[in-house]
Amino acid sequence: MKQLNIRIDDATYAELEKRAAGAHMTPADYARALLADDVNEQRNRFLAYAAHFSEQWGPYFEAEYGPYPKKAGNNGTEAA
């Protein structure tokens, strides 16, 4: 297994810690997952195609089944 050492500024690390905590991960594990996801070409292709499908067919699904139920937003309020 290879090891990568990088230097980041304090603000970036603080944000990394915050996001890692939100994902119940250590900062190192979170950064490792981000890097692995970024270089995973098959995953990136899937996400691009999924976004395209959603843009193309989303209005038809919404017209047939109604809007996707929304959960509490970032500000803690329940969306309609």
Short mmCIF file of N, CA and C in Angstrom, two decimals:
data_model
loop_
_atom_site.label_atom_id
_atom_site.label_comp_id
_atom_site.label_asym_id
_atom_site.label_seq_id
_atom_site.Cartn_x
_atom_site.Cartn_y
_atom_site.Cartn_z
N MET A 1 0.84 -1.17 0.00
CA MET A 1 0.00 0.00 0.00
C MET A 1 0.89 1.24 0.00
N LYS A 2 0.52 2.22 -0.79
CA LYS A 2 1.28 3.47 -0.88
C LYS A 2 0.81 4.45 0.16
N GLN A 3 1.69 5.37 0.52
CA GLN A 3 1.35 6.42 1.48
C GLN A 3 1.54 7.77 0.82
N LEU A 4 0.60 8.67 1.04
CA LEU A 4 0.65 10.01 0.48
C LEU A 4 0.60 11.01 1.62
N ASN A 5 1.57 11.89 1.68
CA ASN A 5 1.59 12.94 2.69
C ASN A 5 1.36 14.27 1.99
N ILE A 6 0.36 15.00 2.46
CA ILE A 6 0.06 16.31 1.87
C ILE A 6 -0.01 17.35 2.98
N ARG A 7 0.19 18.59 2.61
CA ARG A 7 0.06 19.70 3.56
C ARG A 7 -1.13 20.54 3.13
N ILE A 8 -1.99 20.87 4.11
CA ILE A 8 -3.13 21.74 3.85
C ILE A 8 -3.17 22.81 4.93
N ASP A 9 -3.80 23.93 4.62
CA ASP A 9 -3.86 25.02 5.59
C ASP A 9 -4.84 24.68 6.71
N ASP A 10 -4.76 25.45 7.79
CA ASP A 10 -5.58 25.18 8.97
C ASP A 10 -7.07 25.24 8.69
N ALA A 11 -7.50 26.20 7.88
CA ALA A 11 -8.93 26.33 7.57
C ALA A 11 -9.44 25.12 6.80
N THR A 12 -8.64 24.64 5.86
CA THR A 12 -9.03 23.46 5.09
C THR A 12 -9.11 22.24 5.99
N TYR A 13 -8.14 22.10 6.89
CA TYR A 13 -8.16 20.96 7.80
C TYR A 13 -9.36 21.02 8.75
N ALA A 14 -9.68 22.22 9.22
CA ALA A 14 -10.84 22.37 10.10
C ALA A 14 -12.12 21.94 9.39
N GLU A 15 -12.26 22.31 8.12
CA GLU A 15 -13.43 21.90 7.34
C GLU A 15 -13.41 20.39 7.11
N LEU A 16 -12.25 19.83 6.85
CA LEU A 16 -12.11 18.38 6.68
C LEU A 16 -12.53 17.66 7.96
N GLU A 17 -12.09 18.15 9.11
CA GLU A 17 -12.48 17.54 10.39
C GLU A 17 -14.00 17.60 10.58
N LYS A 18 -14.59 18.74 10.25
CA LYS A 18 -16.03 18.92 10.42
C LYS A 18 -16.80 17.93 9.54
N ARG A 19 -16.41 17.84 8.28
CA ARG A 19 -17.11 16.93 7.37
C ARG A 19 -16.87 15.47 7.75
N ALA A 20 -15.67 15.15 8.17
CA ALA A 20 -15.36 13.78 8.60
C ALA A 20 -16.20 13.41 9.81
N ALA A 21 -16.33 14.31 10.76
CA ALA A 21 -17.15 14.04 11.94
C ALA A 21 -18.60 13.81 11.55
N GLY A 22 -19.09 14.59 10.58
CA GLY A 22 -20.45 14.41 10.09
C GLY A 22 -20.66 13.06 9.44
N ALA A 23 -19.61 12.50 8.89
CA ALA A 23 -19.68 11.18 8.25
C ALA A 23 -19.24 10.07 9.20
N HIS A 24 -18.98 10.42 10.48
CA HIS A 24 -18.52 9.46 11.50
C HIS A 24 -17.24 8.77 11.06
N MET A 25 -16.31 9.58 10.55
CA MET A 25 -15.03 9.06 10.08
C MET A 25 -13.91 9.92 10.65
N THR A 26 -12.70 9.37 10.64
CA THR A 26 -11.54 10.19 10.99
C THR A 26 -11.22 11.07 9.78
N PRO A 27 -10.52 12.19 10.00
CA PRO A 27 -10.13 13.02 8.85
C PRO A 27 -9.33 12.25 7.80
N ALA A 28 -8.44 11.37 8.24
CA ALA A 28 -7.63 10.58 7.29
C ALA A 28 -8.51 9.64 6.48
N ASP A 29 -9.44 8.96 7.14
CA ASP A 29 -10.33 8.04 6.43
C ASP A 29 -11.24 8.80 5.46
N TYR A 30 -11.71 9.96 5.89
CA TYR A 30 -12.58 10.77 5.03
C TYR A 30 -11.82 11.24 3.79
N ALA A 31 -10.61 11.74 3.99
CA ALA A 31 -9.79 12.19 2.86
C ALA A 31 -9.48 11.03 1.92
N ARG A 32 -9.18 9.85 2.50
CA ARG A 32 -8.90 8.67 1.69
C ARG A 32 -10.11 8.29 0.84
N ALA A 33 -11.31 8.36 1.43
CA ALA A 33 -12.53 8.04 0.69
C ALA A 33 -12.77 9.05 -0.43
N LEU A 34 -12.54 10.32 -0.15
CA LEU A 34 -12.72 11.34 -1.19
C LEU A 34 -11.77 11.11 -2.36
N LEU A 35 -10.52 10.83 -2.07
CA LEU A 35 -9.54 10.58 -3.13
C LEU A 35 -9.90 9.33 -3.92
N ALA A 36 -10.30 8.28 -3.23
CA ALA A 36 -10.66 7.04 -3.92
C ALA A 36 -11.86 7.26 -4.83
N ASP A 37 -12.86 7.99 -4.33
CA ASP A 37 -14.04 8.27 -5.15
C ASP A 37 -13.69 9.12 -6.36
N ASP A 38 -12.79 10.07 -6.17
CA ASP A 38 -12.44 10.98 -7.25
C ASP A 38 -11.72 10.27 -8.39
N VAL A 39 -10.92 9.29 -8.08
CA VAL A 39 -10.17 8.59 -9.13
C VAL A 39 -10.91 7.38 -9.68
N ASN A 40 -12.08 7.08 -9.11
CA ASN A 40 -12.86 5.93 -9.57
C ASN A 40 -13.66 6.34 -10.81
N GLU A 41 -13.12 6.05 -11.97
CA GLU A 41 -13.72 6.47 -13.24
C GLU A 41 -15.13 5.89 -13.44
N GLN A 42 -15.32 4.64 -13.09
CA GLN A 42 -16.63 4.01 -13.27
C GLN A 42 -17.68 4.72 -12.41
N ARG A 43 -17.34 5.05 -11.17
CA ARG A 43 -18.27 5.77 -10.30
C ARG A 43 -18.60 7.14 -10.87
N ASN A 44 -17.58 7.84 -11.34
CA ASN A 44 -17.78 9.17 -11.90
C ASN A 44 -18.68 9.12 -13.14
N ARG A 45 -18.47 8.12 -13.97
CA ARG A 45 -19.33 7.95 -15.15
C ARG A 45 -20.77 7.68 -14.74
N PHE A 46 -20.95 6.79 -13.75
CA PHE A 46 -22.29 6.48 -13.27
C PHE A 46 -22.99 7.73 -12.76
N LEU A 47 -22.29 8.52 -11.95
CA LEU A 47 -22.90 9.73 -11.41
C LEU A 47 -23.25 10.72 -12.50
N ALA A 48 -22.41 10.83 -13.51
CA ALA A 48 -22.71 11.74 -14.63
C ALA A 48 -23.94 11.27 -15.39
N TYR A 49 -24.02 9.97 -15.66
CA TYR A 49 -25.19 9.44 -16.37
C TYR A 49 -26.45 9.55 -15.52
N ALA A 50 -26.33 9.34 -14.22
CA ALA A 50 -27.49 9.46 -13.33
C ALA A 50 -28.00 10.90 -13.32
N ALA A 51 -27.09 11.86 -13.30
CA ALA A 51 -27.49 13.27 -13.33
C ALA A 51 -28.19 13.59 -14.65
N HIS A 52 -27.65 13.07 -15.74
CA HIS A 52 -28.26 13.29 -17.05
C HIS A 52 -29.66 12.67 -17.10
N PHE A 53 -29.80 11.44 -16.61
CA PHE A 53 -31.09 10.77 -16.58
C PHE A 53 -32.09 11.58 -15.76
N SER A 54 -31.65 12.05 -14.61
CA SER A 54 -32.52 12.81 -13.74
C SER A 54 -32.99 14.11 -14.40
N GLU A 55 -32.08 14.78 -15.08
CA GLU A 55 -32.45 16.01 -15.78
C GLU A 55 -33.44 15.73 -16.91
N GLN A 56 -33.24 14.64 -17.63
CA GLN A 56 -34.09 14.32 -18.77
C GLN A 56 -35.46 13.79 -18.36
N TRP A 57 -35.50 12.92 -17.37
CA TRP A 57 -36.73 12.21 -17.03
C TRP A 57 -37.37 12.66 -15.73
N GLY A 58 -36.66 13.46 -14.94
CA GLY A 58 -37.21 13.93 -13.67
C GLY A 58 -38.57 14.59 -13.78
N PRO A 59 -38.78 15.50 -14.74
CA PRO A 59 -40.08 16.14 -14.87
C PRO A 59 -41.22 15.15 -15.15
N TYR A 60 -40.94 14.09 -15.90
CA TYR A 60 -41.97 13.09 -16.19
C TYR A 60 -42.35 12.30 -14.93
N PHE A 61 -41.31 11.93 -14.15
CA PHE A 61 -41.59 11.22 -12.90
C PHE A 61 -42.39 12.12 -11.95
N GLU A 62 -42.00 13.38 -11.86
CA GLU A 62 -42.70 14.30 -10.97
C GLU A 62 -44.14 14.52 -11.41
N ALA A 63 -44.37 14.61 -12.70
CA ALA A 63 -45.73 14.79 -13.21
C ALA A 63 -46.58 13.57 -12.90
N GLU A 64 -45.99 12.39 -12.96
CA GLU A 64 -46.74 11.16 -12.72
C GLU A 64 -46.94 10.86 -11.23
N TYR A 65 -45.88 11.07 -10.43
CA TYR A 65 -45.90 10.63 -9.04
C TYR A 65 -45.85 11.77 -8.02
N GLY A 66 -45.73 12.99 -8.47
CA GLY A 66 -45.62 14.12 -7.55
C GLY A 66 -44.17 14.39 -7.20
N PRO A 67 -43.92 15.49 -6.52
CA PRO A 67 -42.53 15.84 -6.19
C PRO A 67 -41.93 14.87 -5.18
N TYR A 68 -40.63 14.74 -5.25
CA TYR A 68 -39.90 13.88 -4.32
C TYR A 68 -40.06 14.45 -2.91
N PRO A 69 -40.41 13.62 -1.92
CA PRO A 69 -40.58 14.15 -0.56
C PRO A 69 -39.26 14.71 -0.05
N LYS A 70 -39.30 15.91 0.47
CA LYS A 70 -38.10 16.56 0.98
C LYS A 70 -38.03 16.37 2.48
N LYS A 71 -36.82 16.27 2.98
CA LYS A 71 -36.58 16.12 4.41
C LYS A 71 -36.11 17.46 4.96
N ALA A 72 -35.84 17.49 6.24
CA ALA A 72 -35.39 18.73 6.88
C ALA A 72 -34.18 19.27 6.14
N GLY A 73 -34.18 20.57 5.91
CA GLY A 73 -33.09 21.22 5.19
C GLY A 73 -31.92 21.50 6.11
N ASN A 74 -30.93 22.18 5.57
CA ASN A 74 -29.73 22.50 6.33
C ASN A 74 -30.02 23.41 7.51
N ASN A 75 -31.10 24.20 7.40
CA ASN A 75 -31.40 25.12 8.48
C ASN A 75 -32.31 24.50 9.54
N GLY A 76 -32.62 23.21 9.40
CA GLY A 76 -33.39 22.50 10.40
C GLY A 76 -34.89 22.61 10.25
N THR A 77 -35.35 23.31 9.23
CA THR A 77 -36.79 23.43 9.04
C THR A 77 -37.29 22.34 8.12
N GLU A 78 -38.50 21.94 8.33
CA GLU A 78 -39.09 20.89 7.51
C GLU A 78 -39.56 21.52 6.20
N ALA A 79 -39.15 20.96 5.07
CA ALA A 79 -39.56 21.46 3.77
C ALA A 79 -40.88 20.80 3.37
N ALA A 80 -41.66 21.50 2.57
CA ALA A 80 -42.96 20.96 2.15
C ALA A 80 -42.81 20.04 0.98
#
